Amino acid sequence: MPKKPLVTLLSTTAMTVLAAMSIPVTTVVAAPAANEAKAAARNKFTNNAYIVQLAEQPVTAYTGGIKGLQATKPKTGQKIDPYSPAVVNYRSFLESRQEAILASVGGGKKLHSYAYVFNGFAAELTAEQAAKLAQTKGVLAVTKDEARSVDTSSTPDFIGLTAPGGAWSQTQGEGVIIGIVDGGIWPESLSFSDRTGSNGNASKEGKLAYQQIPGWHGRCIPGEEFNASNCNQKLIGARYYNAGWGGNSGIDAQLPWEFNSPRDFGGHGTHVASTAGGNQNVPITGAAAVFGSINGIAPRARIAAYKVCWETGTGGSCFNSDSVAAIDQAVADGVDVINFSISGSQTSFRDPVEVAFLFAADAGVFVAASAGNAGPASSTVAHPSPWLTTVAAGTHDRNYDAVVTLGNGTTVTGSSVNQVATGPAPFVYAGDVGLPGADPAQVNLCYSSADGGNVLDPAKVAGKIVLCDRGVTARVNKSLAVREAGGIGMVLANVVDGTLNAEVHSVPTVHVRHTLRASLLAYAQTSGATAQIGVSYFAPVVAPITASFSSRGPSRAANGDVLKPDLIAPGQDILAAVAPPGNGGESFASYQGTSMSSPHVAGLGALMKEKHPTWSPMMIKSALMTTGSDVLDGGTPAPNTNPVLIFRQGAGHVRPNSALNPGLVYDSKFTDWLSFLCGAQPGGGCTGVTPMDPSNLNQASIAIGDMAGVQTVKRRVTNVSGGPLTVNAALTGMAGFNVVVSPSTLALARGQSAEFTVSFTRTTAALNAYTGGQLTWTGGDYSVRSPIVVRPVALAAPTEVSGSYRVTFGYTGPFTASARGLVPAAVTPGTVAQDPDQTFDPNDAVGNTLVEVQVPAGTTYARFSLFDADVAPGSDVDLYVFGPTGAFVAGSGNGGSDEEVNVLNPAPGTYYVFMHGWGLPTGTSTFKLHAWALGSTAAGNMTVTAPAAAETGMTGEISISTSGLAAGTKYLGSVAYDGAAGMPNPTIVRVDTP
């Protein structure tokens, strides 16, 4: 499977249903009385249609077993042929079954017949017919095709767009074009219809409600199952990019199920697009109809889809080369906003995608990007560039719950979208009902056919409700496993603290917290245990709370001098339109991830663009940041000054109604970003550019990652209130610092800008730990807030150098800097062969070469490296390191063969270093593994000269000279520091001799 520079879509739930799923039989459930008036007001239109799902597998899942009908499920690597005799015959069988079922209740007007990925039909029926069908053998589900009592996606309500006088009363993104760089589009979705009619319900029969936008240069590129006519005045552009995969033939060879066209397969791109700019009040159909209807954040915006991500079977994958091409074309086409729900660099502002966005922002395009799904770990946030808006994910106030009633009278509540109750029935733990010889870990986790094979024993599961553990496999796969074994319900238990998800499952399911698992397990393992799963109901929840998966700061880029994420928006259990092929035939599904929070902000960017067409992207970003509110998962100290919370939420949770009129904004432009770039990561393009301390970029946040004693940052605000404005500075938090804002009062005329400084002096704050605070300018009706995070250090020094350098002191007192090394690399030559499946597996001898490296006791730093110069031209050899216990240490899989793994203070012993032949044009390649084990003593070949005393806030030069080095050798050393507590790790010194 292709790899580099491969990135993955940022959705922790790639899809919520499987092609082979079956929805439990359901009947229409009345709305809770408290919500009836609200539902009636929103859902003005209903119909008499029901969607009926039958028990037989659809074409894409049928593996045989019916006499005279061959299997139609395509083999791995093949596509379905709808005209093959086997498929034609099986579809004919399904259609005859559908007709017979419909006739059994007196017939009805059949609207749709489904066979390939969903076996069933839609028909207009009476309530009596629907009730009779629900009790008919062979019918799995009967779902009313109408909006229900609760209007979802509820996030427009939650963030205030629908409030009286809210943002939607002023702007809905009219005429603004959102470019979705993602996995394509499902153009038939009513979220993208241009005939929304006078009622705005996105009906295909409605009047044309969108007009052509002058100056739009985009096109709709035809391809597999996609014609130019699939576009319209809502979906005004659609292109696809697959050169990174080898073009159409590469996709056909590697991902034969995919569409070589803008058409979405997996659903991610459609979900993102409908969230950002889908039509308003789109009625939900299928198993998720209980949620009512969905709305895009900017419902009058236009959509242009740029497909760069391709469904691999485990999620969407996207080459940077394709992404950059799409970004480039999107700007040329004339988009106003770009959403990029794709993973990215955590450290580099010079990553090609980040650079492409730099120029996009310079062209006036507002860019929203997902922060990543690597939470709750710290320093995992991606997309560090300040010229785009990086979005974390939080919860929102809509949830559906259901109750599990145990036979002993105990009740537990969890997330669920059940439409019918099930049980009472025997209640068992998965770990006790596995097949003989099955892997116990897989049994506990309820592995299904979708995970490589069934592990539950039908003889022990049939007719029972099963307790399954969350983890490893997709949540919806676990309910599939229960259904495949004959079970009738599932209780899904978290094993550690984590999110709860209300999703469409193959059997009635309730998802419960980890704190309930022990008692549920204990009861399930008692003789005669029973359980009953109830019908789901709307349950308001306290929100927003940071989603557990959402990536956090501090950023690993610019030594922490940039605060990321910038802000937080809803990203958990977001219901939106999807592509049916990758979602079990469903047209709507609930996904979670920062992929889902980012399009919320892209949509808000579109609203801001319409309201303020002359504002720069950074003004829009500033307005969204300075008006944010706090998530509710803070701790002590006071939540909004707790750096832990700030690194979760950035400036805070979006409040678009306030953002439309923020009072003040922080703006920056291309020349500022270039100075920032050359100050943070010097390199090409910096000739003639004055570098900037990254902390001084004019952002609506302040971050200092290595403050040595004292530091002053500069900021500039512009009055956008529409009149004169006087504001005063107020500071909260920052315990252990003296902080001075100068001037502390700003009197600004309409449109006027003014500079101010914020000076920080450490007093008692802990070294090497972040302190947080908030700077707020208040005046008139405005409160303009900026988060602050500062990490004081005893010494600010670079991580790695190749010669003399300067340091900044954060204390006053004695100082020493001592040499360690230099030591030459131990070089081990070898040869590695091409790995046919391009997947690293340490237990697979094919494509791997193992070198054992001894790391002696007393080693302070170990490095393992490969270099392009030592491999065959064009080769891509990767590097993986395992420690003395066999545990994985780290890997390096860059494009090419410049690879590096570093280990600070490694345990002594044998390290197992694998060279992996990922891409070798000639089938094999030589390599030279370089390994260094650096101790704590000098080798006599490097002299370090440093000041004898330190003074807070002052700088000093560390001079390095070498002697007696062998020619053509790569050396490694370090400079260790002493003189105060809290000194940084030694600075690594790398010297290559000619």
Short mmCIF file of C-alpha atoms in Angstrom, two decimals, residues 182-555:
data_model
loop_
_atom_site.label_atom_id
_atom_site.label_comp_id
_atom_site.label_asym_id
_atom_site.label_seq_id
_atom_site.Cartn_x
_atom_site.Cartn_y
_atom_site.Cartn_z
CA ASP A 182 -10.89 15.95 0.90
CA GLY A 183 -12.34 12.66 -0.33
CA GLY A 184 -14.77 13.84 -2.98
CA ILE A 185 -18.49 14.46 -3.03
CA TRP A 186 -21.76 12.55 -3.34
CA PRO A 187 -23.56 15.00 -5.62
CA GLU A 188 -27.01 13.42 -5.28
CA SER A 189 -27.19 14.42 -1.63
CA LEU A 190 -29.88 17.03 -1.04
CA SER A 191 -27.28 18.96 0.94
CA PHE A 192 -25.87 20.00 -2.43
CA SER A 193 -29.09 20.54 -4.40
CA ASP A 194 -29.56 23.95 -6.04
CA ARG A 195 -33.33 23.51 -6.13
CA THR A 196 -34.17 24.11 -2.51
CA GLY A 197 -37.55 25.61 -3.30
CA SER A 198 -39.25 28.47 -1.53
CA ASN A 199 -39.38 26.51 1.72
CA GLY A 200 -35.65 25.86 1.91
CA ASN A 201 -35.99 22.14 2.59
CA ALA A 202 -33.61 21.11 -0.19
CA SER A 203 -36.22 19.21 -2.14
CA LYS A 204 -35.20 18.27 -5.65
CA GLU A 205 -38.54 19.47 -6.93
CA GLY A 206 -38.07 22.95 -5.54
CA LYS A 207 -37.36 26.07 -7.54
CA LEU A 208 -33.82 26.97 -8.58
CA ALA A 209 -32.58 28.91 -5.58
CA TYR A 210 -28.96 29.63 -6.56
CA GLN A 211 -27.62 31.75 -9.39
CA GLN A 212 -24.31 31.60 -11.22
CA ILE A 213 -21.42 33.37 -9.53
CA PRO A 214 -19.54 35.71 -11.87
CA GLY A 215 -15.82 35.15 -12.05
CA TRP A 216 -15.90 31.53 -10.95
CA HIS A 217 -13.32 29.56 -12.92
CA GLY A 218 -13.91 26.11 -11.51
CA ARG A 219 -15.00 23.09 -13.49
CA CYS A 220 -16.67 19.78 -12.96
CA ILE A 221 -14.39 17.06 -14.29
CA PRO A 222 -16.21 13.92 -15.42
CA GLY A 223 -15.01 10.47 -14.51
CA GLU A 224 -16.27 7.18 -13.16
CA GLU A 225 -19.95 7.53 -12.26
CA PHE A 226 -19.63 11.31 -12.32
CA ASN A 227 -20.72 13.63 -15.13
CA ALA A 228 -20.34 17.35 -15.44
CA SER A 229 -24.13 17.51 -15.11
CA ASN A 230 -23.79 16.25 -11.53
CA CYS A 231 -22.73 19.77 -10.65
CA ASN A 232 -25.20 22.63 -10.34
CA GLN A 233 -25.40 26.14 -8.92
CA LYS A 234 -24.82 24.82 -5.38
CA LEU A 235 -22.11 22.27 -6.16
CA ILE A 236 -20.22 24.46 -8.61
CA GLY A 237 -16.94 22.62 -8.93
CA ALA A 238 -15.59 19.09 -8.66
CA ARG A 239 -12.11 17.88 -9.52
CA TYR A 240 -10.02 14.87 -8.59
CA TYR A 241 -6.31 14.30 -8.10
CA ASN A 242 -4.66 10.89 -8.07
CA ALA A 243 -1.24 11.40 -9.65
CA GLY A 244 0.37 10.48 -6.34
CA TRP A 245 -1.23 7.05 -6.73
CA GLY A 246 -0.13 6.64 -10.33
CA GLY A 247 -3.19 8.16 -11.91
CA ASN A 248 -6.35 6.29 -12.81
CA SER A 249 -4.49 3.06 -13.46
CA GLY A 250 -2.83 3.28 -10.07
CA ILE A 251 -6.17 3.66 -8.35
CA ASP A 252 -7.61 0.77 -10.37
CA ALA A 253 -4.72 -1.46 -9.40
CA GLN A 254 -4.52 -0.54 -5.73
CA LEU A 255 -8.02 0.63 -4.79
CA PRO A 256 -10.28 -0.98 -7.38
CA TRP A 257 -13.46 -0.14 -5.48
CA GLU A 258 -12.78 3.60 -5.72
CA PHE A 259 -14.26 5.97 -8.26
CA ASN A 260 -11.72 7.59 -10.58
CA SER A 261 -13.71 10.80 -10.44
CA PRO A 262 -14.77 13.44 -7.93
CA ARG A 263 -17.36 11.00 -6.57
CA ASP A 264 -16.86 10.13 -2.93
CA PHE A 265 -16.66 6.48 -1.89
CA GLY A 266 -15.86 6.46 1.82
CA GLY A 267 -18.10 9.37 2.84
CA HIS A 268 -15.56 11.62 4.54
CA GLY A 269 -15.51 14.33 1.90
CA THR A 270 -19.29 14.45 1.65
CA HIS A 271 -19.62 14.64 5.44
CA VAL A 272 -17.16 17.51 5.62
CA ALA A 273 -18.77 19.39 2.73
CA SER A 274 -22.31 19.10 4.07
CA THR A 275 -21.13 20.20 7.51
CA ALA A 276 -19.38 23.30 6.20
CA GLY A 277 -21.85 24.48 3.60
CA GLY A 278 -24.68 22.02 3.05
CA ASN A 279 -28.24 23.21 2.56
CA GLN A 280 -30.53 24.06 5.44
CA ASN A 281 -33.20 21.70 6.82
CA VAL A 282 -32.20 18.67 4.77
CA PRO A 283 -34.42 15.77 5.90
CA ILE A 284 -32.53 12.73 7.12
CA THR A 285 -33.44 9.34 5.74
CA GLY A 286 -32.58 5.82 6.74
CA ALA A 287 -31.48 4.54 10.09
CA ALA A 288 -30.54 8.02 11.33
CA ALA A 289 -33.96 9.53 10.55
CA VAL A 290 -34.62 9.81 14.28
CA PHE A 291 -32.33 12.84 14.27
CA GLY A 292 -34.66 14.89 12.04
CA SER A 293 -32.74 17.13 9.67
CA ILE A 294 -29.28 18.55 9.15
CA ASN A 295 -27.91 21.99 8.35
CA GLY A 296 -24.61 23.22 7.04
CA ILE A 297 -22.93 25.98 9.02
CA ALA A 298 -23.03 28.27 5.97
CA PRO A 299 -26.15 26.93 4.23
CA ARG A 300 -26.10 29.44 1.37
CA ALA A 301 -22.44 28.98 0.53
CA ARG A 302 -21.39 27.19 -2.66
CA ILE A 303 -19.30 24.03 -2.61
CA ALA A 304 -16.32 23.12 -4.78
CA ALA A 305 -14.98 19.62 -4.14
CA TYR A 306 -11.34 18.68 -4.72
CA LYS A 307 -10.85 14.96 -4.26
CA VAL A 308 -7.34 14.13 -3.07
CA CYS A 309 -8.14 11.38 -0.57
CA TRP A 310 -8.93 7.84 -1.59
CA GLU A 311 -10.59 5.15 0.45
CA THR A 312 -8.12 2.40 1.31
CA GLY A 313 -10.44 0.18 3.31
CA THR A 314 -9.12 1.52 6.61
CA GLY A 315 -9.81 5.19 5.94
CA GLY A 316 -8.93 7.82 3.41
CA SER A 317 -5.35 8.45 2.39
CA CYS A 318 -3.96 11.43 0.52
CA PHE A 319 -0.62 12.27 -1.05
CA ASN A 320 0.84 15.70 -0.37
CA SER A 321 1.58 16.09 -4.06
CA ASP A 322 -2.10 15.77 -4.86
CA SER A 323 -3.11 18.03 -1.99
CA VAL A 324 -0.84 20.83 -3.07
CA ALA A 325 -2.13 20.56 -6.63
CA ALA A 326 -5.70 20.81 -5.36
CA ILE A 327 -4.95 23.81 -3.15
CA ASP A 328 -3.21 25.47 -6.04
CA GLN A 329 -6.16 24.91 -8.36
CA ALA A 330 -8.72 25.88 -5.75
CA VAL A 331 -7.16 29.29 -5.34
CA ALA A 332 -6.97 29.69 -9.12
CA ASP A 333 -10.63 28.67 -9.41
CA GLY A 334 -11.61 31.39 -7.00
CA VAL A 335 -12.60 29.77 -3.71
CA ASP A 336 -12.99 32.02 -0.69
CA VAL A 337 -12.49 29.36 1.99
CA ILE A 338 -10.63 26.05 2.06
CA ASN A 339 -11.32 23.27 4.50
CA PHE A 340 -8.52 20.76 4.99
CA SER A 341 -9.59 17.91 7.27
CA ILE A 342 -6.42 15.96 6.57
CA SER A 343 -3.48 15.28 8.86
CA GLY A 344 -0.32 17.34 8.53
CA SER A 345 3.07 18.13 9.92
CA GLN A 346 3.39 18.73 13.65
CA THR A 347 6.73 20.50 13.36
CA SER A 348 7.36 22.09 9.98
CA PHE A 349 6.12 25.40 8.63
CA ARG A 350 7.92 24.47 5.42
CA ASP A 351 5.90 21.38 4.71
CA PRO A 352 4.61 21.74 1.12
CA VAL A 353 1.00 21.85 2.21
CA GLU A 354 1.73 24.49 4.84
CA VAL A 355 3.56 26.58 2.26
CA ALA A 356 0.72 26.23 -0.22
CA PHE A 357 -1.63 27.53 2.43
CA LEU A 358 0.71 30.44 3.13
CA PHE A 359 0.22 31.64 -0.43
CA ALA A 360 -3.46 30.81 -0.34
CA ALA A 361 -3.88 33.00 2.72
CA ASP A 362 -1.92 35.70 0.98
CA ALA A 363 -4.46 35.49 -1.84
CA GLY A 364 -7.25 36.12 0.66
CA VAL A 365 -8.39 32.56 1.23
CA PHE A 366 -9.41 31.62 4.76
CA VAL A 367 -8.10 28.15 5.61
CA ALA A 368 -9.45 25.89 8.35
CA ALA A 369 -7.47 22.73 9.16
CA SER A 370 -7.99 19.90 11.59
CA ALA A 371 -5.77 19.78 14.66
CA GLY A 372 -5.39 16.00 14.65
CA ASN A 373 -6.83 13.01 16.46
CA ALA A 374 -3.84 12.02 18.56
CA GLY A 375 -5.27 13.16 21.90
CA PRO A 376 -5.36 13.11 24.78
CA ALA A 377 -1.55 13.13 24.61
CA SER A 378 0.17 16.50 24.78
CA SER A 379 2.19 18.07 21.95
CA THR A 380 0.31 16.18 19.26
CA VAL A 381 -1.32 19.11 17.44
CA ALA A 382 -0.78 19.28 13.68
CA HIS A 383 -0.85 22.17 11.18
CA PRO A 384 1.29 24.59 13.21
CA SER A 385 1.33 27.44 10.69
CA PRO A 386 -0.09 30.73 11.93
CA TRP A 387 -1.53 31.67 8.53
CA LEU A 388 -4.23 29.02 8.87
CA THR A 389 -6.75 28.29 11.59
CA THR A 390 -6.15 25.01 13.41
CA VAL A 391 -9.28 23.55 14.97
CA ALA A 392 -9.63 21.22 17.95
CA ALA A 393 -12.76 19.14 18.59
CA GLY A 394 -15.29 19.36 21.39
CA THR A 395 -18.64 17.91 22.30
CA HIS A 396 -22.02 19.54 21.82
CA ASP A 397 -25.24 19.47 23.76
CA ARG A 398 -27.13 16.81 21.79
CA ASN A 399 -27.04 13.23 22.87
CA TYR A 400 -29.26 10.20 22.55
CA ASP A 401 -29.34 7.79 25.47
CA ALA A 402 -30.96 4.48 26.29
CA VAL A 403 -31.29 2.48 29.49
CA VAL A 404 -30.07 -1.07 30.08
CA THR A 405 -32.11 -2.82 32.76
CA LEU A 406 -30.44 -5.81 34.35
CA GLY A 407 -32.23 -8.76 35.81
CA ASN A 408 -31.17 -7.77 39.33
CA GLY A 409 -33.00 -4.45 38.96
CA THR A 410 -29.94 -2.34 38.27
CA THR A 411 -30.22 0.20 35.47
CA VAL A 412 -27.36 1.80 33.56
CA THR A 413 -27.54 4.53 30.94
CA GLY A 414 -25.42 5.04 27.86
CA SER A 415 -25.43 6.49 24.37
CA SER A 416 -27.74 4.87 21.83
CA VAL A 417 -29.99 5.44 18.83
CA ASN A 418 -32.16 2.36 19.37
CA GLN A 419 -35.61 2.66 17.87
CA VAL A 420 -36.96 -0.52 19.45
CA ALA A 421 -36.42 -2.23 22.76
CA THR A 422 -34.91 -5.69 22.98
CA GLY A 423 -35.01 -8.27 25.72
CA PRO A 424 -35.24 -9.27 28.43
CA ALA A 425 -32.74 -11.83 27.23
CA PRO A 426 -29.77 -13.73 28.64
CA PHE A 427 -26.84 -11.37 29.25
CA VAL A 428 -23.30 -12.69 28.66
CA TYR A 429 -19.77 -11.36 28.47
CA ALA A 430 -18.07 -11.80 25.11
CA GLY A 431 -15.00 -13.27 26.75
CA ASP A 432 -17.11 -16.19 27.98
CA VAL A 433 -18.77 -17.04 24.65
CA GLY A 434 -15.87 -17.29 22.23
CA LEU A 435 -15.27 -20.00 19.70
CA PRO A 436 -12.92 -22.80 20.82
CA GLY A 437 -9.33 -21.80 20.12
CA ALA A 438 -10.15 -18.18 19.34
CA ASP A 439 -7.75 -15.47 20.51
CA PRO A 440 -9.10 -14.39 23.93
CA ALA A 441 -8.21 -10.75 23.30
CA GLN A 442 -10.18 -10.78 20.05
CA VAL A 443 -13.10 -12.50 21.75
CA ASN A 444 -13.29 -9.82 24.45
CA LEU A 445 -13.27 -7.19 21.70
CA CYS A 446 -15.93 -8.97 19.62
CA TYR A 447 -14.07 -9.34 16.35
CA SER A 448 -16.37 -9.72 13.35
CA SER A 449 -16.03 -10.81 9.75
CA ALA A 450 -15.08 -7.22 8.98
CA ASP A 451 -12.03 -7.62 11.23
CA GLY A 452 -10.70 -10.77 9.62
CA GLY A 453 -12.91 -13.46 11.12
CA ASN A 454 -15.66 -14.21 13.60
CA VAL A 455 -14.65 -15.22 17.12
CA LEU A 456 -18.00 -15.45 18.93
CA ASP A 457 -19.67 -18.85 19.21
CA PRO A 458 -23.20 -18.85 17.75
CA ALA A 459 -24.15 -21.73 20.02
CA LYS A 460 -23.44 -19.52 23.03
CA VAL A 461 -24.57 -16.16 21.63
CA ALA A 462 -27.82 -16.82 19.75
CA GLY A 463 -30.74 -14.93 21.28
CA LYS A 464 -28.56 -13.16 23.85
CA ILE A 465 -27.36 -9.67 24.67
CA VAL A 466 -23.55 -9.50 24.70
CA LEU A 467 -21.22 -7.26 26.69
CA CYS A 468 -18.31 -6.30 24.41
CA ASP A 469 -15.18 -4.33 25.24
CA ARG A 470 -14.33 -1.21 23.27
CA GLY A 471 -10.98 -0.98 21.54
CA VAL A 472 -8.89 -1.90 18.48
CA THR A 473 -11.76 -2.58 16.06
CA ALA A 474 -14.48 -0.23 14.89
CA ARG A 475 -17.35 0.07 17.34
CA VAL A 476 -19.90 -0.82 14.67
CA ASN A 477 -17.93 -3.96 13.83
CA LYS A 478 -18.56 -5.28 17.32
CA SER A 479 -22.32 -5.16 16.96
CA LEU A 480 -21.89 -6.83 13.58
CA ALA A 481 -20.05 -9.64 15.35
CA VAL A 482 -22.94 -10.06 17.78
CA ARG A 483 -25.47 -10.17 14.95
CA GLU A 484 -23.36 -12.63 12.95
CA ALA A 485 -23.33 -14.95 15.95
CA GLY A 486 -27.10 -14.68 16.38
CA GLY A 487 -27.11 -12.20 19.25
CA ILE A 488 -29.94 -9.70 19.61
CA GLY A 489 -28.27 -6.81 21.43
CA MET A 490 -24.96 -5.41 22.64
CA VAL A 491 -23.73 -3.39 25.57
CA LEU A 492 -20.47 -1.75 24.52
CA ALA A 493 -18.26 -0.82 27.46
CA ASN A 494 -15.31 1.51 27.47
CA VAL A 495 -12.33 -0.08 29.19
CA VAL A 496 -10.69 3.29 29.88
CA ASP A 497 -12.07 6.79 30.06
CA GLY A 498 -13.25 7.89 26.62
CA THR A 499 -16.07 9.22 24.51
CA LEU A 500 -19.54 7.71 24.26
CA ASN A 501 -21.02 7.47 20.79
CA ALA A 502 -24.61 7.21 19.63
CA GLU A 503 -24.30 5.33 16.35
CA VAL A 504 -26.21 3.08 14.01
CA HIS A 505 -25.41 -0.52 14.94
CA SER A 506 -26.25 -3.96 13.60
CA VAL A 507 -28.18 -4.87 16.74
CA PRO A 508 -29.68 -2.63 19.44
CA THR A 509 -26.69 -1.21 21.30
CA VAL A 510 -25.96 0.96 24.32
CA HIS A 511 -22.48 2.42 24.77
CA VAL A 512 -21.52 2.88 28.45
CA ARG A 513 -18.71 4.47 30.42
CA HIS A 514 -15.66 2.62 31.71
CA THR A 515 -16.80 3.14 35.30
CA LEU A 516 -19.73 0.80 34.67
CA ARG A 517 -17.78 -2.01 33.07
CA ALA A 518 -16.72 -3.83 36.25
CA SER A 519 -20.25 -4.15 37.64
CA LEU A 520 -21.68 -5.13 34.26
CA LEU A 521 -18.99 -7.77 33.83
CA ALA A 522 -19.55 -9.16 37.29
CA TYR A 523 -23.28 -9.47 36.70
CA ALA A 524 -22.94 -10.92 33.17
CA GLN A 525 -20.81 -13.70 34.63
CA THR A 526 -23.45 -14.72 37.17
CA SER A 527 -25.82 -17.58 36.49
CA GLY A 528 -29.12 -16.55 34.93
CA ALA A 529 -28.10 -12.98 34.16
CA THR A 530 -30.52 -11.10 31.92
CA ALA A 531 -30.71 -7.65 30.40
CA GLN A 532 -33.14 -5.48 28.51
CA ILE A 533 -32.18 -2.59 26.20
CA GLY A 534 -34.64 0.27 25.98
CA VAL A 535 -35.59 2.75 23.28
CA SER A 536 -33.36 5.78 22.92
CA TYR A 537 -34.45 9.24 23.98
CA PHE A 538 -33.07 12.75 23.68
CA ALA A 539 -30.81 13.64 26.58
CA PRO A 540 -29.37 17.15 26.89
CA VAL A 541 -25.78 17.07 28.10
CA VAL A 542 -23.38 19.60 29.54
CA ALA A 543 -21.11 20.91 26.79
CA PRO A 544 -18.69 21.79 25.39
CA ILE A 545 -16.03 19.42 26.67
CA THR A 546 -12.83 18.66 24.81
CA ALA A 547 -13.14 15.40 22.91
CA SER A 548 -10.70 12.82 24.20
CA PHE A 549 -9.26 12.21 20.72
CA SER A 550 -8.60 15.88 19.98
CA SER A 551 -4.90 16.68 19.63
CA ARG A 552 -3.40 19.05 22.15
CA GLY A 553 -0.60 21.58 22.43
CA PRO A 554 1.96 22.72 23.20
CA SER A 555 3.03 22.83 19.58
#
